[in-house]
Amino acid sequence: MFDFLSRFFKPQGSSETAKERLRLVLLSDHLQLAPDVVEALKYDLIAVISKYVEVDVESCEVTFEQQDRTVLMLANIPIVSMKVRTLDQPAEPEPIVLGEPELEVQPATVTSHAHAAAPRRRRRRRKRLGAGSDNKQHAVTGPLGESSN
Amino acid sequence: MLQPQEIPQEAPGAEPQAAKAAIRGRAIVVTSGKGGVGKTTTTANVGAALAQRGAKVALIDADVGLRNLDIVLGLENRVRYHLLDVLESKVPLDDALVTDKRVATLSLLPAAQSREKDEVDTELMRALVEQLRERFDYVIVDSPAGIEKGFINAVVGAQEAIIVCTPEVSSVRDADRVVGLLGNRFSPQLIVNRVRPGLVKRGKMLSVDDVNGILRLPLLGVLGDEADVIVSTNRGEPVVFDPNSRTGNAYRTIAARIAGDDVPIPAPPAEEGFMGKLGALFRI
C-alpha cells in the first residue's frame, strides 16, 4: 500500500543511475583509457574495417563489456557489401569520412594493473565476413612481426 | 597518473614448506580503498567473534598515525607501546600486545599515533606478521584507507583479504581498484556493509547483487546499517559481545564462515516499520 503510494510521490530510484555510472567509470578505469580515447578507438576501428568491406557507419556499435574481471570489446558492424579486389591489386585505403573528432591519441599505457586490457585480450567481433574474403595478401605477418623473407 | 607501488611478493628465501605452513595461523587483511566504510569495526568484530569461538587472534592496527582499533575495542586505556616500538625492536612483542580481558584469546597490537605510515618498513612488517602467525590462529590486519605505503604494509604479510564495501559508487569504485591491486593473490572476499534493505527495495540504494555484480568476489557477509554498531562503538564494546545484537549475529556468522563453517549469510533486517514507511512518504 505504502509502496504503491510512494510511487506517486517520488521519482524513480537512483540505484539504476548509480549502477550505470559505475559501469562506465570502471570500464574506463580498467582500460586505463580516457572516455574520449575510447571514442577515438571506435572511430579508428570502424575506419580500418571500412578499408576491406563497406560498412554501414551509421549503425556501427562498438561497446565494451565487463566479463568477470576482464574487459571485452564487442563490435557490431553491419556490412553493406564486399569490396571485391584481385590478389595483385593491393588495397588502396580510401579516405573515410566519419566526422570524427581530431584527437591526439596518446599511446595507452598498459601497466601491470592486473585488469588492464592487455594487448592479447581476446576480442570478439561480431562481423560477418564473407567466406571468399579476398584480402589474403594482407594477412598479418608472423607473430614476431618479421617481414617476408 | 598515480602508479601505486607493487605489493612485494614472498620474501626472498621464504621457504614454502607445506608442513610448516600447516601449523601457522592465517593472516587476513581487512581493506577497502575508501575510508569510513567500516574496516576497523569489521576487524574488531570479526576478530572478537573468532576469539569467542576459542581461536587465538591477534589484531594489528596498521593505520599508523590514525590509531582507532584500540578505541573501537575499548582497549585504549591499556595501550602502552605500539607497532613501531616493536618493529624498531624498542620493546618485546609481548609488551606491546594488549590482551582483551573479556576474551582472553584476543590480542591487539596498536598503531603508533604520533608517527607516519611511511616510517613503517615493509619487510619488517612482513616479518612481524610471520612471527605472529607462529603463535596465533588468526592475524587480522586493519588496513588504512588509501593505496599507498600504509596499504602495502598492511597487505604484505597477509595471505587472504577481506574487502569491505558500502553500497555507494565511491566505495565500489575504490574497492574495485583495491581488488585490481591485490591481483591474483589474497583470494579476496567481500563484506557489503551499511545495507538498508528499505532503500534497496525502493530503488534508491545499490543492492548487494548490484555491488557484487561489479566486484564479483565470493560474498563473505552482509551487514545492515544499524544503530547497535554506533552504540557499541560509543561504549567500546564490539557488537559481537552483545548476544542479542543483529549486527553482532551477522559478524558471528562471518567469523563462522571464515573458520570454514558452511552457514548461510543472514539477510540484513528491513529497518523500517510502519512509522518508517509513513516517514518515507514525505522524505526526498
CSV table of C-alpha atoms in Angstrom, one decimal:
chain,number,residue,atom,x,y,z
A,1,MET,CA,0.0,0.0,0.0
A,2,PHE,CA,2.7,2.5,1.1
A,3,ASP,CA,4.9,1.2,-1.7
A,4,PHE,CA,2.2,1.9,-4.1
A,5,LEU,CA,1.5,5.4,-2.8
A,6,SER,CA,5.2,6.1,-2.7
A,7,ARG,CA,5.5,5.6,-6.4
A,8,PHE,CA,3.2,8.6,-7.0
A,9,PHE,CA,5.1,10.9,-4.6
A,10,LYS,CA,8.6,10.1,-5.5
A,11,PRO,CA,10.7,9.9,-8.7
A,12,GLN,CA,12.1,6.5,-9.7
A,13,GLY,CA,15.0,5.2,-7.8
A,14,SER,CA,18.6,6.3,-8.3
A,15,SER,CA,20.2,3.0,-7.9
A,16,GLU,CA,20.0,2.3,-11.6
A,17,THR,CA,21.7,5.6,-12.3
A,18,ALA,CA,24.4,4.6,-9.8
A,19,LYS,CA,24.9,1.2,-11.5
A,20,GLU,CA,25.2,2.7,-15.0
A,21,ARG,CA,27.6,5.4,-13.8
A,22,LEU,CA,29.7,2.8,-12.1
A,23,ARG,CA,29.7,0.5,-15.1
A,24,LEU,CA,31.0,3.3,-17.3
A,25,VAL,CA,33.6,4.7,-14.9
A,26,LEU,CA,35.0,1.2,-14.1
A,27,LEU,CA,35.2,0.5,-17.8
A,28,SER,CA,37.5,3.4,-18.4
A,29,ASP,CA,39.4,2.7,-15.1
A,30,HIS,CA,40.1,-0.8,-16.3
A,31,LEU,CA,41.0,0.1,-19.8
A,32,GLN,CA,43.1,3.0,-18.4
A,33,LEU,CA,41.9,5.0,-21.3
A,34,ALA,CA,40.0,8.3,-21.1
A,35,PRO,CA,36.5,8.2,-22.4
A,36,ASP,CA,37.4,10.4,-25.4
A,37,VAL,CA,40.3,8.0,-26.3
A,38,VAL,CA,37.8,5.1,-26.2
A,39,GLU,CA,35.7,7.1,-28.6
A,40,ALA,CA,38.7,7.6,-30.9
A,41,LEU,CA,39.4,3.9,-30.8
A,42,LYS,CA,35.9,3.2,-32.0
A,43,TYR,CA,36.3,5.5,-35.0
A,44,ASP,CA,39.7,4.1,-35.9
A,45,LEU,CA,38.3,0.5,-35.7
A,46,ILE,CA,35.5,1.3,-38.0
A,47,ALA,CA,37.9,3.1,-40.4
A,48,VAL,CA,40.2,0.0,-40.6
A,49,ILE,CA,37.3,-2.4,-41.3
A,50,SER,CA,36.0,0.0,-43.9
A,51,LYS,CA,39.2,-0.5,-45.8
A,52,TYR,CA,38.2,-4.0,-46.6
A,53,VAL,CA,34.4,-4.0,-46.6
A,54,GLU,CA,31.8,-1.4,-46.9
A,55,VAL,CA,30.1,-0.9,-43.6
A,56,ASP,CA,27.1,0.9,-42.5
A,57,VAL,CA,28.8,3.5,-40.4
A,58,GLU,CA,25.6,4.9,-39.0
A,59,SER,CA,24.6,1.5,-37.5
A,60,CYS,CA,28.0,0.6,-36.1
A,61,GLU,CA,28.2,-0.1,-32.5
A,62,VAL,CA,31.4,-0.7,-30.5
A,63,THR,CA,30.8,-1.4,-26.9
A,64,PHE,CA,32.8,-2.7,-24.0
A,65,GLU,CA,31.6,-5.3,-21.6
A,66,GLN,CA,32.8,-6.5,-18.3
A,67,GLN,CA,33.0,-10.2,-18.1
A,68,ASP,CA,34.2,-11.4,-14.8
A,69,ARG,CA,37.2,-9.1,-14.3
A,70,THR,CA,38.2,-8.8,-17.9
A,71,VAL,CA,37.0,-6.3,-20.5
A,72,LEU,CA,35.6,-7.5,-23.8
A,73,MET,CA,35.3,-5.3,-26.8
A,74,LEU,CA,32.2,-6.0,-28.8
A,75,ALA,CA,31.9,-4.6,-32.3
A,76,ASN,CA,28.7,-4.8,-34.1
A,77,ILE,CA,29.5,-3.6,-37.6
A,78,PRO,CA,26.9,-4.2,-40.3
A,79,ILE,CA,28.5,-4.9,-43.7
A,80,VAL,CA,26.8,-3.4,-46.7
A,81,SER,CA,28.9,-5.0,-49.4
A,82,MET,CA,32.2,-6.6,-50.0
A,83,LYS,CA,34.8,-4.7,-51.8
A,84,VAL,CA,36.0,-7.1,-54.5
A,85,ARG,CA,39.7,-6.9,-55.1
A,86,THR,CA,42.0,-9.0,-57.1
A,87,LEU,CA,45.1,-10.6,-55.4
A,88,ASP,CA,47.6,-8.5,-57.3
A,89,GLN,CA,45.8,-5.3,-56.6
A,90,PRO,CA,46.9,-4.0,-53.2
A,91,ALA,CA,44.4,-2.4,-51.0
A,92,GLU,CA,44.1,1.2,-51.7
A,93,PRO,CA,42.8,2.6,-48.5
A,94,GLU,CA,40.1,5.1,-49.3
A,95,PRO,CA,39.8,8.1,-47.1
A,96,ILE,CA,36.8,7.6,-44.9
A,97,VAL,CA,34.9,10.5,-43.6
A,98,LEU,CA,33.5,9.7,-40.3
A,99,GLY,CA,33.2,13.1,-39.0
A,100,GLU,CA,35.5,12.0,-36.2
A,101,PRO,CA,36.9,14.4,-33.7
A,102,GLU,CA,40.6,15.2,-34.3
A,103,LEU,CA,42.2,13.6,-31.3
A,104,GLU,CA,45.7,13.4,-30.3
A,105,VAL,CA,45.7,9.9,-29.1
A,106,GLN,CA,48.4,9.2,-26.7
A,107,PRO,CA,49.5,5.5,-26.7
A,108,ALA,CA,47.6,3.8,-24.0
A,109,THR,CA,49.9,2.9,-21.2
A,110,VAL,CA,49.1,-0.7,-20.3
A,111,THR,CA,50.7,-1.1,-16.9
A,112,SER,CA,50.9,-4.0,-14.6
A,113,HIS,CA,47.4,-3.3,-13.4
A,114,ALA,CA,46.1,-6.8,-13.3
A,115,HIS,CA,42.8,-5.9,-15.1
A,116,ALA,CA,44.1,-3.5,-17.7
A,117,ALA,CA,43.1,-4.5,-21.1
A,118,ALA,CA,46.2,-6.4,-22.1
A,119,PRO,CA,47.1,-6.4,-25.8
A,120,ARG,CA,46.5,-10.1,-26.1
A,121,ARG,CA,43.0,-9.8,-24.8
A,122,ARG,CA,40.5,-11.9,-26.7
A,123,ARG,CA,38.4,-9.7,-28.8
A,124,ARG,CA,35.1,-10.8,-30.2
A,125,ARG,CA,34.0,-9.1,-33.3
A,126,ARG,CA,30.5,-9.8,-34.5
A,127,LYS,CA,31.2,-9.1,-38.1
A,128,ARG,CA,30.2,-11.5,-40.7
A,129,LEU,CA,32.9,-11.6,-43.4
A,130,GLY,CA,32.1,-13.5,-46.5
A,131,ALA,CA,33.9,-16.8,-46.9
A,132,GLY,CA,35.6,-15.6,-50.1
A,133,SER,CA,37.3,-12.8,-48.4
A,134,ASP,CA,39.9,-11.6,-50.9
A,135,ASN,CA,42.5,-10.0,-48.8
A,136,LYS,CA,44.8,-12.9,-48.1
A,137,GLN,CA,47.8,-10.9,-49.2
A,138,HIS,CA,47.2,-8.6,-46.4
A,139,ALA,CA,47.5,-11.3,-43.8
A,140,VAL,CA,49.4,-10.0,-40.9
A,141,THR,CA,53.0,-11.1,-40.8
A,142,GLY,CA,54.3,-13.6,-38.4
A,143,PRO,CA,53.8,-13.2,-34.7
A,144,LEU,CA,57.2,-11.6,-34.3
A,145,GLY,CA,56.4,-9.2,-37.0
A,146,GLU,CA,59.1,-10.4,-39.3
A,147,SER,CA,58.9,-9.2,-42.9
A,148,SER,CA,58.7,-11.5,-45.8
A,149,ASN,CA,62.0,-13.3,-46.3
B,1,MET,CA,48.8,9.2,-13.0
B,2,LEU,CA,49.4,7.6,-9.7
B,3,GLN,CA,51.3,4.4,-10.0
B,4,PRO,CA,51.0,2.6,-6.7
B,5,GLN,CA,53.9,0.6,-5.5
B,6,GLU,CA,53.9,-3.0,-6.3
B,7,ILE,CA,52.9,-5.3,-3.5
B,8,PRO,CA,56.1,-7.2,-2.8
B,9,GLN,CA,56.0,-10.9,-3.5
B,10,GLU,CA,57.1,-13.5,-1.0
B,11,ALA,CA,60.3,-12.6,0.8
B,12,PRO,CA,63.4,-13.9,-0.8
B,13,GLY,CA,64.4,-17.1,0.8
B,14,ALA,CA,60.9,-17.7,2.2
B,15,GLU,CA,60.6,-21.5,2.4
B,16,PRO,CA,57.3,-22.9,1.0
B,17,GLN,CA,57.2,-25.8,3.4
B,18,ALA,CA,53.8,-27.3,3.5
B,19,ALA,CA,54.3,-28.9,6.8
B,20,LYS,CA,55.4,-25.7,8.4
B,21,ALA,CA,52.6,-23.7,6.8
B,22,ALA,CA,50.0,-26.1,8.1
B,23,ILE,CA,50.7,-25.2,11.8
B,24,ARG,CA,50.8,-21.5,11.1
B,25,GLY,CA,47.9,-19.2,11.6
B,26,ARG,CA,46.0,-17.4,8.8
B,27,ALA,CA,46.9,-13.7,8.1
B,28,ILE,CA,44.0,-11.8,6.8
B,29,VAL,CA,44.0,-8.1,5.8
B,30,VAL,CA,40.8,-6.0,6.1
B,31,THR,CA,40.9,-3.3,3.4
B,32,SER,CA,38.7,-1.2,1.2
B,33,GLY,CA,40.5,1.6,-0.5
B,34,LYS,CA,37.9,4.2,0.7
B,35,GLY,CA,37.9,5.4,4.2
B,36,GLY,CA,35.0,5.3,6.6
B,37,VAL,CA,33.3,2.2,5.3
B,38,GLY,CA,33.8,0.0,8.4
B,39,LYS,CA,37.2,-1.6,8.2
B,40,THR,CA,38.1,-1.0,11.8
B,41,THR,CA,34.6,-2.1,13.1
B,42,THR,CA,34.8,-5.2,10.9
B,43,THR,CA,38.4,-6.0,12.1
B,44,ALA,CA,37.3,-5.6,15.8
B,45,ASN,CA,34.2,-7.6,15.5
B,46,VAL,CA,35.4,-10.4,13.3
B,47,GLY,CA,38.5,-10.7,15.5
B,48,ALA,CA,36.4,-10.8,18.7
B,49,ALA,CA,34.0,-13.3,17.2
B,50,LEU,CA,36.8,-15.6,16.1
B,51,ALA,CA,38.3,-15.3,19.6
B,52,GLN,CA,34.9,-16.1,21.2
B,53,ARG,CA,35.0,-19.3,19.2
B,54,GLY,CA,38.2,-20.2,21.0
B,55,ALA,CA,40.7,-19.2,18.3
B,56,LYS,CA,43.8,-17.3,19.3
B,57,VAL,CA,43.5,-14.0,17.5
B,58,ALA,CA,46.0,-11.1,17.1
B,59,LEU,CA,44.7,-7.9,15.6
B,60,ILE,CA,47.2,-5.4,14.1
B,61,ASP,CA,46.2,-1.8,13.7
B,62,ALA,CA,48.2,-0.8,10.6
B,63,ASP,CA,46.6,2.6,10.4
B,64,VAL,CA,49.8,4.3,11.7
B,65,GLY,CA,49.1,7.9,12.7
B,66,LEU,CA,45.3,7.4,13.0
B,67,ARG,CA,45.1,4.8,15.7
B,68,ASN,CA,41.5,3.7,16.2
B,69,LEU,CA,41.2,-0.1,16.6
B,70,ASP,CA,42.1,0.3,20.3
B,71,ILE,CA,39.2,2.7,21.0
B,72,VAL,CA,36.7,0.7,19.0
B,73,LEU,CA,37.6,-2.4,21.0
B,74,GLY,CA,37.5,-0.4,24.3
B,75,LEU,CA,41.2,-1.1,25.0
B,76,GLU,CA,42.5,2.5,24.6
B,77,ASN,CA,43.4,2.8,28.3
B,78,ARG,CA,45.7,-0.2,28.2
B,79,VAL,CA,47.9,0.8,25.3
B,80,ARG,CA,51.5,1.3,26.4
B,81,TYR,CA,53.6,0.5,23.3
B,82,HIS,CA,52.8,0.3,19.7
B,83,LEU,CA,53.6,-1.3,16.3
B,84,LEU,CA,56.6,0.9,15.6
B,85,ASP,CA,58.1,0.2,19.0
B,86,VAL,CA,58.0,-3.5,18.1
B,87,LEU,CA,59.2,-3.1,14.6
B,88,GLU,CA,62.1,-1.0,15.8
B,89,SER,CA,62.9,-3.5,18.5
B,90,LYS,CA,62.4,-1.0,21.3
B,91,VAL,CA,60.2,-3.3,23.2
B,92,PRO,CA,59.5,-7.1,23.0
B,93,LEU,CA,56.3,-8.0,21.1
B,94,ASP,CA,54.6,-9.3,24.3
B,95,ASP,CA,55.0,-5.9,26.0
B,96,ALA,CA,53.1,-4.2,23.2
B,97,LEU,CA,50.3,-6.8,22.7
B,98,VAL,CA,47.2,-5.8,24.7
B,99,THR,CA,45.2,-8.8,25.8
B,100,ASP,CA,41.5,-8.4,25.9
B,101,LYS,CA,40.2,-9.2,29.4
B,102,ARG,CA,36.7,-10.0,28.1
B,103,VAL,CA,38.0,-12.7,25.7
B,104,ALA,CA,41.5,-13.8,26.8
B,105,THR,CA,42.3,-15.2,23.3
B,106,LEU,CA,42.1,-11.8,21.7
B,107,SER,CA,45.2,-9.6,21.5
B,108,LEU,CA,45.7,-6.2,19.9
B,109,LEU,CA,48.9,-4.6,18.6
B,110,PRO,CA,48.0,-0.9,18.4
B,111,ALA,CA,49.2,1.5,15.8
B,112,ALA,CA,51.6,4.3,16.6
B,113,GLN,CA,49.6,7.5,17.0
B,114,SER,CA,52.4,10.1,16.6
B,115,ARG,CA,54.2,8.6,13.7
B,116,GLU,CA,53.7,8.3,10.0
B,117,LYS,CA,52.8,5.5,7.7
B,118,ASP,CA,55.9,6.0,5.6
B,119,GLU,CA,58.1,5.2,8.6
B,120,VAL,CA,57.0,1.6,8.6
B,121,ASP,CA,59.5,-0.8,7.0
B,122,THR,CA,57.6,-3.2,4.6
B,123,GLU,CA,60.0,-6.1,5.2
B,124,LEU,CA,59.9,-5.7,9.0
B,125,MET,CA,56.1,-5.6,8.8
B,126,ARG,CA,56.1,-8.9,6.8
B,127,ALA,CA,58.4,-10.5,9.3
B,128,LEU,CA,56.2,-9.4,12.2
B,129,VAL,CA,53.1,-10.9,10.7
B,130,GLU,CA,55.1,-14.1,10.1
B,131,GLN,CA,56.1,-14.1,13.7
B,132,LEU,CA,52.6,-13.7,14.9
B,133,ARG,CA,51.3,-16.5,12.7
B,134,GLU,CA,53.6,-18.8,14.6
B,135,ARG,CA,51.6,-18.1,17.8
B,136,PHE,CA,48.1,-17.1,16.7
B,137,ASP,CA,45.4,-18.9,14.7
B,138,TYR,CA,44.4,-15.7,13.1
B,139,VAL,CA,46.4,-12.5,12.5
B,140,ILE,CA,44.0,-9.8,11.3
B,141,VAL,CA,45.4,-6.6,9.9
B,142,ASP,CA,43.3,-3.4,9.8
B,143,SER,CA,44.5,-1.6,6.8
B,144,PRO,CA,44.4,2.2,6.5
B,145,ALA,CA,42.4,3.8,3.7
B,146,GLY,CA,44.2,4.5,0.5
B,147,ILE,CA,46.5,2.5,-1.7
B,148,GLU,CA,49.8,4.0,-0.7
B,149,LYS,CA,52.5,2.7,1.5
B,150,GLY,CA,50.3,2.2,4.5
B,151,PHE,CA,48.1,-0.2,2.4
B,152,ILE,CA,51.1,-2.0,1.1
B,153,ASN,CA,52.5,-2.5,4.6
B,154,ALA,CA,49.1,-3.8,5.8
B,155,VAL,CA,48.8,-6.3,2.9
B,156,VAL,CA,52.4,-7.5,2.7
B,157,GLY,CA,52.2,-10.3,5.3
B,158,ALA,CA,48.7,-11.4,4.5
B,159,GLN,CA,47.6,-14.4,2.5
B,160,GLU,CA,43.9,-13.5,2.5
B,161,ALA,CA,41.9,-10.3,2.1
B,162,ILE,CA,38.5,-9.1,3.2
B,163,ILE,CA,37.2,-6.2,1.2
B,164,VAL,CA,34.7,-4.0,3.0
B,165,CYS,CA,32.4,-2.0,0.7
B,166,THR,CA,29.3,0.0,1.2
B,167,PRO,CA,26.6,0.3,-1.5
B,168,GLU,CA,27.9,3.7,-2.8
B,169,VAL,CA,29.5,4.4,-6.1
B,170,SER,CA,32.7,5.8,-4.5
B,171,SER,CA,33.2,2.8,-2.2
B,172,VAL,CA,32.5,0.3,-5.0
B,173,ARG,CA,35.0,2.1,-7.3
B,174,ASP,CA,37.7,2.1,-4.7
B,175,ALA,CA,37.1,-1.5,-3.8
B,176,ASP,CA,37.4,-2.4,-7.4
B,177,ARG,CA,40.7,-0.6,-7.6
B,178,VAL,CA,42.0,-2.4,-4.5
B,179,VAL,CA,40.9,-5.8,-5.9
B,180,GLY,CA,42.8,-4.9,-9.0
B,181,LEU,CA,45.9,-4.0,-7.0
B,182,LEU,CA,45.7,-7.3,-5.0
B,183,GLY,CA,45.8,-9.2,-8.3
B,184,ASN,CA,45.6,-12.9,-8.1
B,185,ARG,CA,46.8,-13.3,-4.6
B,186,PHE,CA,44.9,-13.0,-1.3
B,187,SER,CA,41.7,-14.6,-2.5
B,188,PRO,CA,39.7,-11.6,-1.6
B,189,GLN,CA,36.2,-12.0,-0.1
B,190,LEU,CA,33.6,-9.3,0.1
B,191,ILE,CA,31.6,-7.8,3.0
B,192,VAL,CA,28.9,-5.4,2.0
B,193,ASN,CA,28.4,-3.0,4.9
B,194,ARG,CA,25.6,-0.5,5.8
B,195,VAL,CA,22.9,-2.0,3.5
B,196,ARG,CA,19.5,-0.5,4.0
B,197,PRO,CA,17.0,-3.0,2.6
B,198,GLY,CA,14.2,-0.5,2.6
B,199,LEU,CA,16.2,1.9,0.3
B,200,VAL,CA,17.3,-1.0,-1.9
B,201,LYS,CA,13.7,-2.1,-2.3
B,202,ARG,CA,12.7,1.4,-3.3
B,203,GLY,CA,15.5,1.5,-5.9
B,204,LYS,CA,17.4,4.2,-4.0
B,205,MET,CA,20.4,2.1,-3.0
B,206,LEU,CA,22.6,-0.3,-4.8
B,207,SER,CA,21.7,-3.9,-3.7
B,208,VAL,CA,24.3,-6.5,-2.6
B,209,ASP,CA,23.8,-8.1,-6.0
B,210,ASP,CA,24.5,-4.8,-7.8
B,211,VAL,CA,27.7,-4.3,-5.8
B,212,ASN,CA,28.9,-7.8,-6.3
B,213,GLY,CA,27.8,-7.8,-10.0
B,214,ILE,CA,30.6,-5.3,-10.4
B,215,LEU,CA,33.2,-6.6,-7.9
B,216,ARG,CA,32.5,-10.3,-8.5
B,217,LEU,CA,34.0,-11.6,-5.3
B,218,PRO,CA,33.0,-14.5,-3.1
B,219,LEU,CA,30.5,-13.0,-0.7
B,220,LEU,CA,31.5,-13.3,3.0
B,221,GLY,CA,28.8,-11.3,4.7
B,222,VAL,CA,26.2,-8.6,4.5
B,223,LEU,CA,25.7,-6.0,7.3
B,224,GLY,CA,22.8,-3.7,7.8
B,225,ASP,CA,23.1,0.0,8.6
B,226,GLU,CA,22.1,-0.3,12.2
B,227,ALA,CA,22.2,1.7,15.4
B,228,ASP,CA,23.7,-1.0,17.5
B,229,VAL,CA,27.1,-0.6,15.9
B,230,ILE,CA,27.1,3.1,16.7
B,231,VAL,CA,26.1,2.4,20.3
B,232,SER,CA,28.7,-0.3,20.7
B,233,THR,CA,31.5,2.0,19.3
B,234,ASN,CA,30.4,4.7,21.7
B,235,ARG,CA,30.9,2.2,24.6
B,236,GLY,CA,34.0,0.4,23.3
B,237,GLU,CA,32.2,-2.9,23.3
B,238,PRO,CA,32.2,-4.8,20.0
B,239,VAL,CA,28.6,-5.8,19.0
B,240,VAL,CA,29.6,-9.4,19.0
B,241,PHE,CA,29.7,-9.2,22.8
B,242,ASP,CA,26.0,-8.5,22.8
B,243,PRO,CA,24.2,-11.8,22.2
B,244,ASN,CA,21.0,-10.0,21.2
B,245,SER,CA,22.5,-7.7,18.6
B,246,ARG,CA,21.6,-8.4,15.0
B,247,THR,CA,24.8,-6.9,13.7
B,248,GLY,CA,26.6,-9.0,16.3
B,249,ASN,CA,25.0,-12.0,14.9
B,250,ALA,CA,25.9,-11.1,11.4
B,251,TYR,CA,29.5,-10.7,12.5
B,252,ARG,CA,29.4,-14.1,14.3
B,253,THR,CA,28.2,-15.6,11.1
B,254,ILE,CA,31.1,-14.0,9.1
B,255,ALA,CA,33.5,-15.4,11.7
B,256,ALA,CA,32.0,-18.9,11.3
B,257,ARG,CA,32.3,-18.7,7.6
B,258,ILE,CA,35.9,-17.6,7.9
B,259,ALA,CA,36.5,-20.6,10.2
B,260,GLY,CA,35.1,-22.8,7.5
B,261,ASP,CA,31.6,-23.4,8.7
B,262,ASP,CA,29.0,-23.9,6.0
B,263,VAL,CA,26.5,-21.3,7.2
B,264,PRO,CA,24.3,-19.1,5.0
B,265,ILE,CA,24.6,-15.3,5.1
B,266,PRO,CA,21.7,-13.8,7.1
B,267,ALA,CA,19.8,-11.1,5.2
B,268,PRO,CA,20.1,-7.7,6.8
B,269,PRO,CA,16.9,-6.9,8.6
B,270,ALA,CA,14.5,-4.5,7.0
B,271,GLU,CA,14.9,-1.4,9.0
B,272,GLU,CA,11.5,0.2,8.6
B,273,GLY,CA,8.4,-0.4,10.4
B,274,PHE,CA,5.1,1.4,9.9
B,275,MET,CA,6.3,4.8,11.0
B,276,GLY,CA,9.4,4.5,8.9
B,277,LYS,CA,7.3,3.9,5.8
B,278,LEU,CA,5.0,6.8,6.7
B,279,GLY,CA,8.0,9.0,7.1
B,280,ALA,CA,9.5,7.7,3.9
B,281,LEU,CA,6.4,9.0,2.0
B,282,PHE,CA,7.4,12.6,2.9
B,283,ARG,CA,11.1,12.3,2.6
B,284,ILE,CA,13.0,13.1,-0.6
